[in-house]
PDB file of C-alpha atoms and ligand atoms in Angstrom:
ATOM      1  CA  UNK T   1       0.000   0.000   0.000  1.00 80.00           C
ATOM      2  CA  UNK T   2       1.156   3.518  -0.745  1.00 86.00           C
ATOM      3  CA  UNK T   3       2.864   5.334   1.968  1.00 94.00           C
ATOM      4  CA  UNK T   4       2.637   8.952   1.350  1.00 96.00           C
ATOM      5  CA  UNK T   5       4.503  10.172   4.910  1.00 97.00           C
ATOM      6  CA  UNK T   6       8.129  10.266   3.136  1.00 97.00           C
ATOM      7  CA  UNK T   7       6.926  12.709   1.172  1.00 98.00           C
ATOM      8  CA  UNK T   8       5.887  14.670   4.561  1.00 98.00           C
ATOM      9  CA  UNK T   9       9.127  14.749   5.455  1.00 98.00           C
ATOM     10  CA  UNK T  10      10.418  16.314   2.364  1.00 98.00           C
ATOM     11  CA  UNK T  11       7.928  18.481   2.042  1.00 98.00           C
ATOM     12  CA  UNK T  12       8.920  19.349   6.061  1.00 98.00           C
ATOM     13  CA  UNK T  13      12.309  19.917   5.204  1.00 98.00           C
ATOM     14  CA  UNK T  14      12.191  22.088   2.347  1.00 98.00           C
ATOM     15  CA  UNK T  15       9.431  24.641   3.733  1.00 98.00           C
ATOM     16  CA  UNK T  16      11.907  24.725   6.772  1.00 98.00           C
ATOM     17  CA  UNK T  17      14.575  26.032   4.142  1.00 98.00           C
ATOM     18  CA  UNK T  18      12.234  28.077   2.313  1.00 98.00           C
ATOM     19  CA  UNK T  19      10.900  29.570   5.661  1.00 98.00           C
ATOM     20  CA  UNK T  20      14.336  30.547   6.932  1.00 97.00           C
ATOM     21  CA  UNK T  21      14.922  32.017   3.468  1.00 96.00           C
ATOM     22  CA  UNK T  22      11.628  34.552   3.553  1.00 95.00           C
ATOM     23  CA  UNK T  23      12.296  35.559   7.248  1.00 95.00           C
ATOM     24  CA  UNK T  24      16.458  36.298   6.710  1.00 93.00           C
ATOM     25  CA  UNK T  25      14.695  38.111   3.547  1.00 91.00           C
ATOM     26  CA  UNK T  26      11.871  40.594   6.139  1.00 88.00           C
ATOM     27  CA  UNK T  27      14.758  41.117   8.094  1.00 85.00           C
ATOM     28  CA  UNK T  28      17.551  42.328   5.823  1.00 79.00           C
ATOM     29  CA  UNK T  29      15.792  44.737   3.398  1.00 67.00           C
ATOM     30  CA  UNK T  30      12.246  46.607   2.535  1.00 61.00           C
ATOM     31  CA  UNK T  31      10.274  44.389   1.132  1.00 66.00           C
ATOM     32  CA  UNK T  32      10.684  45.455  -2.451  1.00 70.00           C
ATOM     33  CA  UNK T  33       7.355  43.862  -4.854  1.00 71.00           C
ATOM     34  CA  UNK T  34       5.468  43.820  -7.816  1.00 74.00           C
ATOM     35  CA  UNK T  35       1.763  43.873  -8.485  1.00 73.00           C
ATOM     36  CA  UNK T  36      -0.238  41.076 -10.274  1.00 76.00           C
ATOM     37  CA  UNK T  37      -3.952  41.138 -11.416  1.00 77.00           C
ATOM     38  CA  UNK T  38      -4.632  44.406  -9.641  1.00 72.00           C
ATOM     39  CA  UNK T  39      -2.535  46.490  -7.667  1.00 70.00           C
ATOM     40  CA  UNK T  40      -3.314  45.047  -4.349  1.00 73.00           C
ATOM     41  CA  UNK T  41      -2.224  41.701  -5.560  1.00 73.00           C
ATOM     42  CA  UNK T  42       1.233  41.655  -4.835  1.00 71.00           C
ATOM     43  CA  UNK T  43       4.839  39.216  -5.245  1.00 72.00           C
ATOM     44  CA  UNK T  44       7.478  40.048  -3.659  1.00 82.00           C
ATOM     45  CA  UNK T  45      11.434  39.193  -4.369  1.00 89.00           C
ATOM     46  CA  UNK T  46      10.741  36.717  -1.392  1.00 92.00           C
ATOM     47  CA  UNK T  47       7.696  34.907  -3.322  1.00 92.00           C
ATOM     48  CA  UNK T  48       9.707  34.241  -5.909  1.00 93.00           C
ATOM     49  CA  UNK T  49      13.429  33.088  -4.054  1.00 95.00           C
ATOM     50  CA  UNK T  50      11.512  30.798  -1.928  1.00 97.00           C
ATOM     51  CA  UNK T  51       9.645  29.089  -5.048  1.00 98.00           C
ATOM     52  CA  UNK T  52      13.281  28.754  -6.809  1.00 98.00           C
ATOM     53  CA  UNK T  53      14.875  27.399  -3.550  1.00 98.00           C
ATOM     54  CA  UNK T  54      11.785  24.817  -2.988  1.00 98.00           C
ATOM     55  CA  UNK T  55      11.937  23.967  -6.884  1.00 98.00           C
ATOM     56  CA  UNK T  56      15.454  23.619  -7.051  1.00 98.00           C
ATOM     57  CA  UNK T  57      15.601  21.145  -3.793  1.00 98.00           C
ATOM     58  CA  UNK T  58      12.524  19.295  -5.338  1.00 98.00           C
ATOM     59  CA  UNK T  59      14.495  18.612  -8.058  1.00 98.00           C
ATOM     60  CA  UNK T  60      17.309  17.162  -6.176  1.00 98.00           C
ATOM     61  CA  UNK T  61      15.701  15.208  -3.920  1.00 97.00           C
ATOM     62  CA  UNK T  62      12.587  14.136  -6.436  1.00 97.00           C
ATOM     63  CA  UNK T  63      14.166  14.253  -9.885  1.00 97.00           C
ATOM     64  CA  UNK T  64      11.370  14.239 -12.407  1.00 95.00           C
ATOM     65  CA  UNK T  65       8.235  14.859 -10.897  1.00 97.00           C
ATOM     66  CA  UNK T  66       6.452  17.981 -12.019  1.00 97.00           C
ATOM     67  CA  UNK T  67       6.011  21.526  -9.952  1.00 98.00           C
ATOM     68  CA  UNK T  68       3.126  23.670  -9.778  1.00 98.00           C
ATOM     69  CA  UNK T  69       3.662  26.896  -7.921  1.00 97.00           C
ATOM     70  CA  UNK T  70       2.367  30.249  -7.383  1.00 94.00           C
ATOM     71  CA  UNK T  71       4.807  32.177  -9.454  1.00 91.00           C
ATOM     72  CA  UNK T  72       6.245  30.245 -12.257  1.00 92.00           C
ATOM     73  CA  UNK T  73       3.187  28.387 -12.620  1.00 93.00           C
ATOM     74  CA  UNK T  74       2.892  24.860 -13.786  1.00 95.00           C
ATOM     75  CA  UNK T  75       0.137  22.039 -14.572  1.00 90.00           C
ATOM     76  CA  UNK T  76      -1.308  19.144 -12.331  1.00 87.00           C
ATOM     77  CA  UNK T  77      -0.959  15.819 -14.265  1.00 84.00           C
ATOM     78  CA  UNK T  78      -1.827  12.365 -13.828  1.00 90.00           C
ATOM     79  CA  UNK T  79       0.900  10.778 -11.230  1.00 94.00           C
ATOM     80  CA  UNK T  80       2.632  12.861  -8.417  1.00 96.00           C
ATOM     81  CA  UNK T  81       2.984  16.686  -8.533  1.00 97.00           C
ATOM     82  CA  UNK T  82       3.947  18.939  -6.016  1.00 98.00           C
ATOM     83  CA  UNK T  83       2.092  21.670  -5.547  1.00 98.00           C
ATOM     84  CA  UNK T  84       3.643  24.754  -3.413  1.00 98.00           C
ATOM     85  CA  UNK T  85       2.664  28.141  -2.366  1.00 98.00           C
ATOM     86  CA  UNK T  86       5.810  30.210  -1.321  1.00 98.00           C
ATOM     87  CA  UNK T  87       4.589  32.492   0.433  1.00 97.00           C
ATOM     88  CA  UNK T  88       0.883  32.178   1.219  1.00 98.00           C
ATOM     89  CA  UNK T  89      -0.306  35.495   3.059  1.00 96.00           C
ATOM     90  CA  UNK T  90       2.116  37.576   1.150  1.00 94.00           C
ATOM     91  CA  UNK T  91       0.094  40.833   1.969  1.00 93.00           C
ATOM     92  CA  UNK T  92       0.463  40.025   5.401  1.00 96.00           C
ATOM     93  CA  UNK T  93       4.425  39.224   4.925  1.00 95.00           C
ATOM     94  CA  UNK T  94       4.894  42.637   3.127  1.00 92.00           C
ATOM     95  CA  UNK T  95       3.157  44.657   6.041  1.00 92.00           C
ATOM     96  CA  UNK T  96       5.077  42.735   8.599  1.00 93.00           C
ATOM     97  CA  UNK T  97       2.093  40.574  10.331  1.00 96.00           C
ATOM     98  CA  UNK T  98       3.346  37.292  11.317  1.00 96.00           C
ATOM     99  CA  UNK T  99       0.548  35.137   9.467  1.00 97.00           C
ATOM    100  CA  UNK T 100       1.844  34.188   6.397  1.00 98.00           C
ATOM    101  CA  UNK T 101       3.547  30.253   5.420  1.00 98.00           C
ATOM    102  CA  UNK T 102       5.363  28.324   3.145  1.00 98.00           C
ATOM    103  CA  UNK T 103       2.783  25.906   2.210  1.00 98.00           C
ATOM    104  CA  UNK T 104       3.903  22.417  -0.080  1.00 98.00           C
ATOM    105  CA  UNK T 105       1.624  19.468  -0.926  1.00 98.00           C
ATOM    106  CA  UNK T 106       2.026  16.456  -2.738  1.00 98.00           C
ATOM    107  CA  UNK T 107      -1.169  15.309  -5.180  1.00 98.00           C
ATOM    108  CA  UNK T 108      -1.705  12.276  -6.720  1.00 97.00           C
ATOM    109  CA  UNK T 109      -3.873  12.323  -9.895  1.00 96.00           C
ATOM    110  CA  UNK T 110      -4.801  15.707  -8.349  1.00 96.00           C
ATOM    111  CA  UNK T 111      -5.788  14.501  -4.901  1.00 97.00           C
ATOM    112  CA  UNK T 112      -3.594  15.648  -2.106  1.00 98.00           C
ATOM    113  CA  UNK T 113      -1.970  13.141   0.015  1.00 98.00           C
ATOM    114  CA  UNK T 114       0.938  14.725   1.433  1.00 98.00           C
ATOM    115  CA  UNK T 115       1.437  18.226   2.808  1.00 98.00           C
ATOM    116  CA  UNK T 116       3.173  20.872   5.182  1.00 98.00           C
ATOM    117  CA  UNK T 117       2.732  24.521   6.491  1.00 99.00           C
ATOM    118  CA  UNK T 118       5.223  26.095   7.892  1.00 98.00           C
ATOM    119  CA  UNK T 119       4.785  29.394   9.735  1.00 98.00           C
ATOM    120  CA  UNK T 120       8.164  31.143   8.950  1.00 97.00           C
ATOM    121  CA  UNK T 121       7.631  34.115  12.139  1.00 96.00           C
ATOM    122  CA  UNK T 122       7.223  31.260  14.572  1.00 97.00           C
ATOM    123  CA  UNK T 123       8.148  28.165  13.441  1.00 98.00           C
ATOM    124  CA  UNK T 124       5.962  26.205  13.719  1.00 98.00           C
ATOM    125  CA  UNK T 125       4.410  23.237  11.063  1.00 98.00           C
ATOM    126  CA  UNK T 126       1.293  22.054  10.101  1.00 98.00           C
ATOM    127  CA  UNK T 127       1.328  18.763   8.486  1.00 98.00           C
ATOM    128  CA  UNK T 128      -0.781  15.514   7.232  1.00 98.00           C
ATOM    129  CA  UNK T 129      -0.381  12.635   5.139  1.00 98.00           C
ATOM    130  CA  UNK T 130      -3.377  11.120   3.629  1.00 98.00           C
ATOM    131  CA  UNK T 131      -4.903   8.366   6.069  1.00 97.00           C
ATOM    132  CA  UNK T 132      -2.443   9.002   8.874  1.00 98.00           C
ATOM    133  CA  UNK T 133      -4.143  12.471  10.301  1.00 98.00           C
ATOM    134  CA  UNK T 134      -2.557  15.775  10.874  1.00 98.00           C
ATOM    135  CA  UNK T 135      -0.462  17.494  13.135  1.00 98.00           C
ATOM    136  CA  UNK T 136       1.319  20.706  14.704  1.00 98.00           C
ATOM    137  CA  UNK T 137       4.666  19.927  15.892  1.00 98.00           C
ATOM    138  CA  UNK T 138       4.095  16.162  15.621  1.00 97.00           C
ATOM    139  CA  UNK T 139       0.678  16.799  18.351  1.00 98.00           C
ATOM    140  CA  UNK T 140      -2.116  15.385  16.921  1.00 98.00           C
ATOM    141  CA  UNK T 141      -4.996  18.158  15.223  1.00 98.00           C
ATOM    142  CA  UNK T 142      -8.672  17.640  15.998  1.00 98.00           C
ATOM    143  CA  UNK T 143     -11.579  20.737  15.160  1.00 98.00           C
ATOM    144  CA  UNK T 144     -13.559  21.734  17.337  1.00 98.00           C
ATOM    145  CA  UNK T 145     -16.652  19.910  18.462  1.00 98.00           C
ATOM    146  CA  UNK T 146     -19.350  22.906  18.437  1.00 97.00           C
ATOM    147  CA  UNK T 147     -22.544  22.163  16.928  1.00 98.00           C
ATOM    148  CA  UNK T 148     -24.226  25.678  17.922  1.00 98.00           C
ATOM    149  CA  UNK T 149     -24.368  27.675  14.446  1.00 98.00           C
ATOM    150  CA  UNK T 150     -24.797  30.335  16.809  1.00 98.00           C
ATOM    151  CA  UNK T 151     -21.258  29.927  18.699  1.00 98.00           C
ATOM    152  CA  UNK T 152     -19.210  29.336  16.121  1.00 98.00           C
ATOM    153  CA  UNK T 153     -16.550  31.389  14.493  1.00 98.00           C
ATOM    154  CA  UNK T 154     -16.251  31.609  11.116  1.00 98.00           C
ATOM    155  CA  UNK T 155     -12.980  32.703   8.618  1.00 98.00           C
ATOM    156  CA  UNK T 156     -13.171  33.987   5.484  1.00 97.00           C
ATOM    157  CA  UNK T 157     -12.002  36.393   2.424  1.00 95.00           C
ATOM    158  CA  UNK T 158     -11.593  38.307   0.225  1.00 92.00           C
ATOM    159  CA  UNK T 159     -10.489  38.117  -3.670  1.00 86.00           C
ATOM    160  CA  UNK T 160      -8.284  40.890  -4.891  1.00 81.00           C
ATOM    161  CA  UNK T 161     -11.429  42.243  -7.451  1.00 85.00           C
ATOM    162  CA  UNK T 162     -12.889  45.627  -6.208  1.00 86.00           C
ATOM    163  CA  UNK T 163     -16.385  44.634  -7.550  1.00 85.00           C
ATOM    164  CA  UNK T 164     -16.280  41.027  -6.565  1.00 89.00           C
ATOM    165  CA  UNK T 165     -15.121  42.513  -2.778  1.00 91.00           C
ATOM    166  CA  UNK T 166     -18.321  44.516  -2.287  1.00 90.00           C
ATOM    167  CA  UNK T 167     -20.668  41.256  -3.164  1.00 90.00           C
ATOM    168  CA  UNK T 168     -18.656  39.411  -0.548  1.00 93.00           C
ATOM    169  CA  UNK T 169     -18.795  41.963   1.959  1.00 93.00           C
ATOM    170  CA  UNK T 170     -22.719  41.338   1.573  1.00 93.00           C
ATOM    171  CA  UNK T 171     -22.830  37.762   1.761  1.00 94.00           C
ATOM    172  CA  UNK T 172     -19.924  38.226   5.030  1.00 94.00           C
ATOM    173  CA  UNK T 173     -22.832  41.132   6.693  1.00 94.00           C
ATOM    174  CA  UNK T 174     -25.470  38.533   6.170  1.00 96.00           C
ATOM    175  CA  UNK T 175     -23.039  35.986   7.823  1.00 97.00           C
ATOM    176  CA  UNK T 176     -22.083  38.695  10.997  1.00 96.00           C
ATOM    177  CA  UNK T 177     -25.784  37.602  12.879  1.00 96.00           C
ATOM    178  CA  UNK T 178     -25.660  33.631  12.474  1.00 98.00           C
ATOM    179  CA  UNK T 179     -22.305  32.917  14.205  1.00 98.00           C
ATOM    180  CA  UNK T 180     -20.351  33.834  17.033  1.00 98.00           C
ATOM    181  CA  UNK T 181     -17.777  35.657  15.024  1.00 98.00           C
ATOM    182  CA  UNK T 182     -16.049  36.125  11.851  1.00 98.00           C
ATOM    183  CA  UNK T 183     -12.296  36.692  11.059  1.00 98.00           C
ATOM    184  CA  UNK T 184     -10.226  37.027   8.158  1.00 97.00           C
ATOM    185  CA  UNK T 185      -6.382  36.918   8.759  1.00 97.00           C
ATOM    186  CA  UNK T 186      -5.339  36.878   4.930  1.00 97.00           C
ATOM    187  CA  UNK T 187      -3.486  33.062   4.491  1.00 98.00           C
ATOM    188  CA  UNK T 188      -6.015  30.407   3.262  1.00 98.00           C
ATOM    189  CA  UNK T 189      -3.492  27.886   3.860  1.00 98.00           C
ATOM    190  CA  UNK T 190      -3.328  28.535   7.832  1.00 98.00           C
ATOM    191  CA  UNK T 191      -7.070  29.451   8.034  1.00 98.00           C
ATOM    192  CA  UNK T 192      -7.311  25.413   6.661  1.00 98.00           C
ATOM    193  CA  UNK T 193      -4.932  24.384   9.873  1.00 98.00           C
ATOM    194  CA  UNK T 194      -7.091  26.718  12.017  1.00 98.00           C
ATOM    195  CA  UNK T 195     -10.043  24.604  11.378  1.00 98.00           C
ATOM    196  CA  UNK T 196      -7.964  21.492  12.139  1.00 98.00           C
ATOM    197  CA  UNK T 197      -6.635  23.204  15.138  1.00 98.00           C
ATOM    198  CA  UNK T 198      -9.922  24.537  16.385  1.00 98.00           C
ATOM    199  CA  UNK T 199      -9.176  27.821  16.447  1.00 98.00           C
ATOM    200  CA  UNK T 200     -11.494  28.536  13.854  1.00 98.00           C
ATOM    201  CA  UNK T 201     -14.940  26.315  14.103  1.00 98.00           C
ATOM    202  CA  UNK T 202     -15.866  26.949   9.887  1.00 98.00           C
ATOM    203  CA  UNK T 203     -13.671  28.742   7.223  1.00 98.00           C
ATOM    204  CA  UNK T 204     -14.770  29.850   3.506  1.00 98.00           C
ATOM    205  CA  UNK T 205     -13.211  32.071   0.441  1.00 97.00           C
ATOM    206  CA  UNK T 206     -13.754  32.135  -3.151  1.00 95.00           C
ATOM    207  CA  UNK T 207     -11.028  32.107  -5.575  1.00 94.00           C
ATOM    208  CA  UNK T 208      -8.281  30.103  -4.324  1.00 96.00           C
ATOM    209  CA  UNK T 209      -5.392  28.824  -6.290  1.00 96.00           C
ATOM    210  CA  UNK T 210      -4.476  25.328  -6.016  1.00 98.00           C
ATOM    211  CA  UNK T 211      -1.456  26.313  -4.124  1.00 98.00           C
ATOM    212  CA  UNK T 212      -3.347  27.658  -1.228  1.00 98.00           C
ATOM    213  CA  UNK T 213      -5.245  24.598   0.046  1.00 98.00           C
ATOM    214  CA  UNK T 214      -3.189  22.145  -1.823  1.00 98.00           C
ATOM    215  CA  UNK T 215      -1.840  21.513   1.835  1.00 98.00           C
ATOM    216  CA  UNK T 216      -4.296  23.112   4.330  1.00 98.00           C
ATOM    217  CA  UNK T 217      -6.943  21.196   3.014  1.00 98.00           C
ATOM    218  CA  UNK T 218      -5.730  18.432   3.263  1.00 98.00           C
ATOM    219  CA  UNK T 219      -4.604  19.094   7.281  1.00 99.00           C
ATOM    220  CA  UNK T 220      -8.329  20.214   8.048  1.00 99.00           C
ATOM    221  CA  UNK T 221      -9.602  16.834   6.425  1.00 98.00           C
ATOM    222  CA  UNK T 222      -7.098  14.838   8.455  1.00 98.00           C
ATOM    223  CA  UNK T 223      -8.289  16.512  11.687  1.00 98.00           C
ATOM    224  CA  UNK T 224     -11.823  15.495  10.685  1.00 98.00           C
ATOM    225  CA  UNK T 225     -13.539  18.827   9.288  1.00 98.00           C
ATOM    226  CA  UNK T 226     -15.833  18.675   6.213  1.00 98.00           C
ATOM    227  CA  UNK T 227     -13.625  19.708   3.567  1.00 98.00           C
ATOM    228  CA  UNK T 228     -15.117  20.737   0.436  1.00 98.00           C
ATOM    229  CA  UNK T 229     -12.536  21.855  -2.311  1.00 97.00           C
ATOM    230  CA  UNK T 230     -13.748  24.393  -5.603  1.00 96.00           C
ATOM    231  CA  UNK T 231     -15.451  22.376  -8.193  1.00 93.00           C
ATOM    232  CA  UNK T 232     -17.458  20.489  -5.562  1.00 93.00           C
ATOM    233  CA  UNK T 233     -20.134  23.363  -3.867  1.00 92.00           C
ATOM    234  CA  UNK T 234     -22.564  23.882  -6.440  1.00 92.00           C
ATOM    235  CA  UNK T 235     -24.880  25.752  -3.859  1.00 95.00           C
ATOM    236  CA  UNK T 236     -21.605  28.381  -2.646  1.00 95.00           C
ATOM    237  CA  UNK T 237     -19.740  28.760  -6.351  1.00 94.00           C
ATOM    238  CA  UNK T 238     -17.862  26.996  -8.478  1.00 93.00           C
ATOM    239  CA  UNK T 239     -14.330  28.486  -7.191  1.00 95.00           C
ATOM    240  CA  UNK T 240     -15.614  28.151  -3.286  1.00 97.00           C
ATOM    241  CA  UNK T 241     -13.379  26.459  -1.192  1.00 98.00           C
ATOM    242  CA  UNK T 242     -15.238  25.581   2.386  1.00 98.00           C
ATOM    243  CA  UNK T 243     -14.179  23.622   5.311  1.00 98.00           C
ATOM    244  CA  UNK T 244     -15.796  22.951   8.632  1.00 98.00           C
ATOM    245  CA  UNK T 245     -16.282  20.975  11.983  1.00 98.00           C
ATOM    246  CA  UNK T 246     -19.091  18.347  11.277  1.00 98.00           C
ATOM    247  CA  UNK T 247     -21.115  19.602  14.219  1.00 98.00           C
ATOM    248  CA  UNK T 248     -21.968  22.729  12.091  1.00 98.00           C
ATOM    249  CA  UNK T 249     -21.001  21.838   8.540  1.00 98.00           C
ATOM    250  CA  UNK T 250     -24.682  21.628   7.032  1.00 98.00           C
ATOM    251  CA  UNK T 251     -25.814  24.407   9.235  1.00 98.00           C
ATOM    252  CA  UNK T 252     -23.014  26.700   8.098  1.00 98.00           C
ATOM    253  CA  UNK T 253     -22.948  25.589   4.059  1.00 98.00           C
ATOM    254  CA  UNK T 254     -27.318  26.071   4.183  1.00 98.00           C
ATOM    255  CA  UNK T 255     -26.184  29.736   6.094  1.00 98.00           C
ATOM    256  CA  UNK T 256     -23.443  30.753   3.163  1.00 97.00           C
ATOM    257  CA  UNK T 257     -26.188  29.820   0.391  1.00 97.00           C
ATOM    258  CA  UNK T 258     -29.066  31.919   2.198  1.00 97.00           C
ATOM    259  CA  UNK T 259     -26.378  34.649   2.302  1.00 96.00           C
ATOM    260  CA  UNK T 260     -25.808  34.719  -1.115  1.00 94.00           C
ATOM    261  CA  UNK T 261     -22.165  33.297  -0.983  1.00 93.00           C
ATOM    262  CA  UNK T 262     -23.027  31.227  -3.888  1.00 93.00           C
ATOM    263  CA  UNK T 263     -23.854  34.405  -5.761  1.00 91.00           C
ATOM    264  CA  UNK T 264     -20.930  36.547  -5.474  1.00 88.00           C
TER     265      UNK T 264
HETATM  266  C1  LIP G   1      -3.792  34.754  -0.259  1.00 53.39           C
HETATM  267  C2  LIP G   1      -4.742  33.772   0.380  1.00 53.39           C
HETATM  268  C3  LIP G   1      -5.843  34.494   1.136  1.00 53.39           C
HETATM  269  C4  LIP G   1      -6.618  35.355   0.167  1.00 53.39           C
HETATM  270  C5  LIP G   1      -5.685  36.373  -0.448  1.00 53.39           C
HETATM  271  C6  LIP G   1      -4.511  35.698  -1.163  1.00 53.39           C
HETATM  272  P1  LIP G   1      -1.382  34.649  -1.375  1.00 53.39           P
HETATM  273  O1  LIP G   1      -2.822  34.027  -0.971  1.00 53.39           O
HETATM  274  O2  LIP G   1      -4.017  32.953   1.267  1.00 53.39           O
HETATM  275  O3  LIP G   1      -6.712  33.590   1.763  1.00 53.39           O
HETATM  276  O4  LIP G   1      -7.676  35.998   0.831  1.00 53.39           O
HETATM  277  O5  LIP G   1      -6.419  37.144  -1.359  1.00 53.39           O
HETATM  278  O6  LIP G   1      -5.013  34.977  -2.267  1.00 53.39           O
HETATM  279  O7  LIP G   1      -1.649  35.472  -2.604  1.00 53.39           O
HETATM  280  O8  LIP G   1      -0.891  35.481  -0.257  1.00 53.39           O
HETATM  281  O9  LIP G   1      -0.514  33.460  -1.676  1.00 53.39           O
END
């Protein structure tokens, strides 16, 4: 039977590298960057050094196998690919908020079954092989156990669109009297480990590239949240990514729909 932890641990190890790289890079200069499909969407230098230094080690210690990242792009194909998001949270990286990862999966035929998320500010790693459950630091991941609609706290975002922004912001108002609370803290990949983690109870954004669950989903699914990936949420859009604890999961997909969050 397949064994996909190995490829944890490379996965592990290069993020580690890739992490020290971004942080020696916030701490030595200003954050020079560039702006991609508007001019809040933004890559910096780091982006791109850490997606060289986690293709060039990928193709030492996995010779071959195909790389889709965030900057120099790529293709998912039948087989392994690695899938990596240098710096997921970049906005936050550039303003100097210590949210932001170096997020690497493995897929097979598409499907995730290896991945890892490091958090370069405080070192610490989110991680999850297919069929073996997830982890921080090697502790086991669980979500939380509410099933009160009411109580629970919610993550989202944003997409970089003006006009797409101001329909979210009225599904999100809609959203602000059925749960506890909502937050958006700007890296998909480690609002995925906050639903594995508890720390958030339900999380939801439109527009997601690969890159940015490739690994986080596949930590909140480990930890046992409903994890529903774009393509497969007719009723919240065809580009909605949504995970959640199963206490709440039905209640919180039927709330997003009634929102609107499948119209935006
Ligand atoms: C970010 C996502 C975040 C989303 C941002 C951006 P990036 O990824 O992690 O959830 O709201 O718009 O897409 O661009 O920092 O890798």
């Amino acid at each position: 039977m397949f064994d996909p932890r190995p490829l944890v641990d490379i996965a592990t190890a290069i993020g580690r590298e890739a992490g020290a790289l971004v942080q020696r890079m916030r701490a030595s200069a200003v954050v020079s960057f560039d702006t991609k499909s508007t001019s809040t969407d933004v890559v910096t230098a780091a982006d791109r050094a850490s997606e060289q230094l986690v293709r060039t080690r990928l193709s030492e210690l996995r010779p071959g196998e195909p790389v889709l990242g965030e900057e120099e792009g790529g293709t998912v194909v039948e087989g392994l690919t690695w899938v990596v998001d240098p710096i997921d949270g970049t906005v936050n990286y550039l303003y100097g908020i210590p949210w932001y990862s170096v997020s690497i999966a493995a897929q097979l035929d598409g499907e995730s079954v290896a991945g890892a998320v490091f958090e370069p500010a405080t070192g610490r790693m989110w991680t999850a092989a297919r069929g073996y459950g997830s982890f921080l630091d090697g502790v086991p991941l669980g979500v939380s156990a509410t099933t009160d609609l009411s109580l629970s706290l919610l993550g989202y975002g944003f997409a970089y669109r003006p006009e797409r922004r101001q329909r979210q912001a009225d599904t999100w108002a809609g959203m602000a009297t059925r749960v506890r609370d909502l937050r958006r803290a700007g890296a998909a990949s480690l609002d995925l480990c906050s639903v594995a983690s508890g720390r958030l109870d339900a999380y939801a954004e439109h527009g997601l590239g690969r890159w940015d669950w490739a690994a986080g989903g596949l930590i909140a699914a480990e930890a046992g949240a409903v994890v529903r990936l774009p393509g497969s949420s007719p009723e919240l859009g065809e580009d909605a990514t949504f995970a959640a604890a199963p206490g709440i999961a039905d209640a919180m997909y039927g709330a997003l729909a009634e929102c609107g969050f499948g119209k935006v």
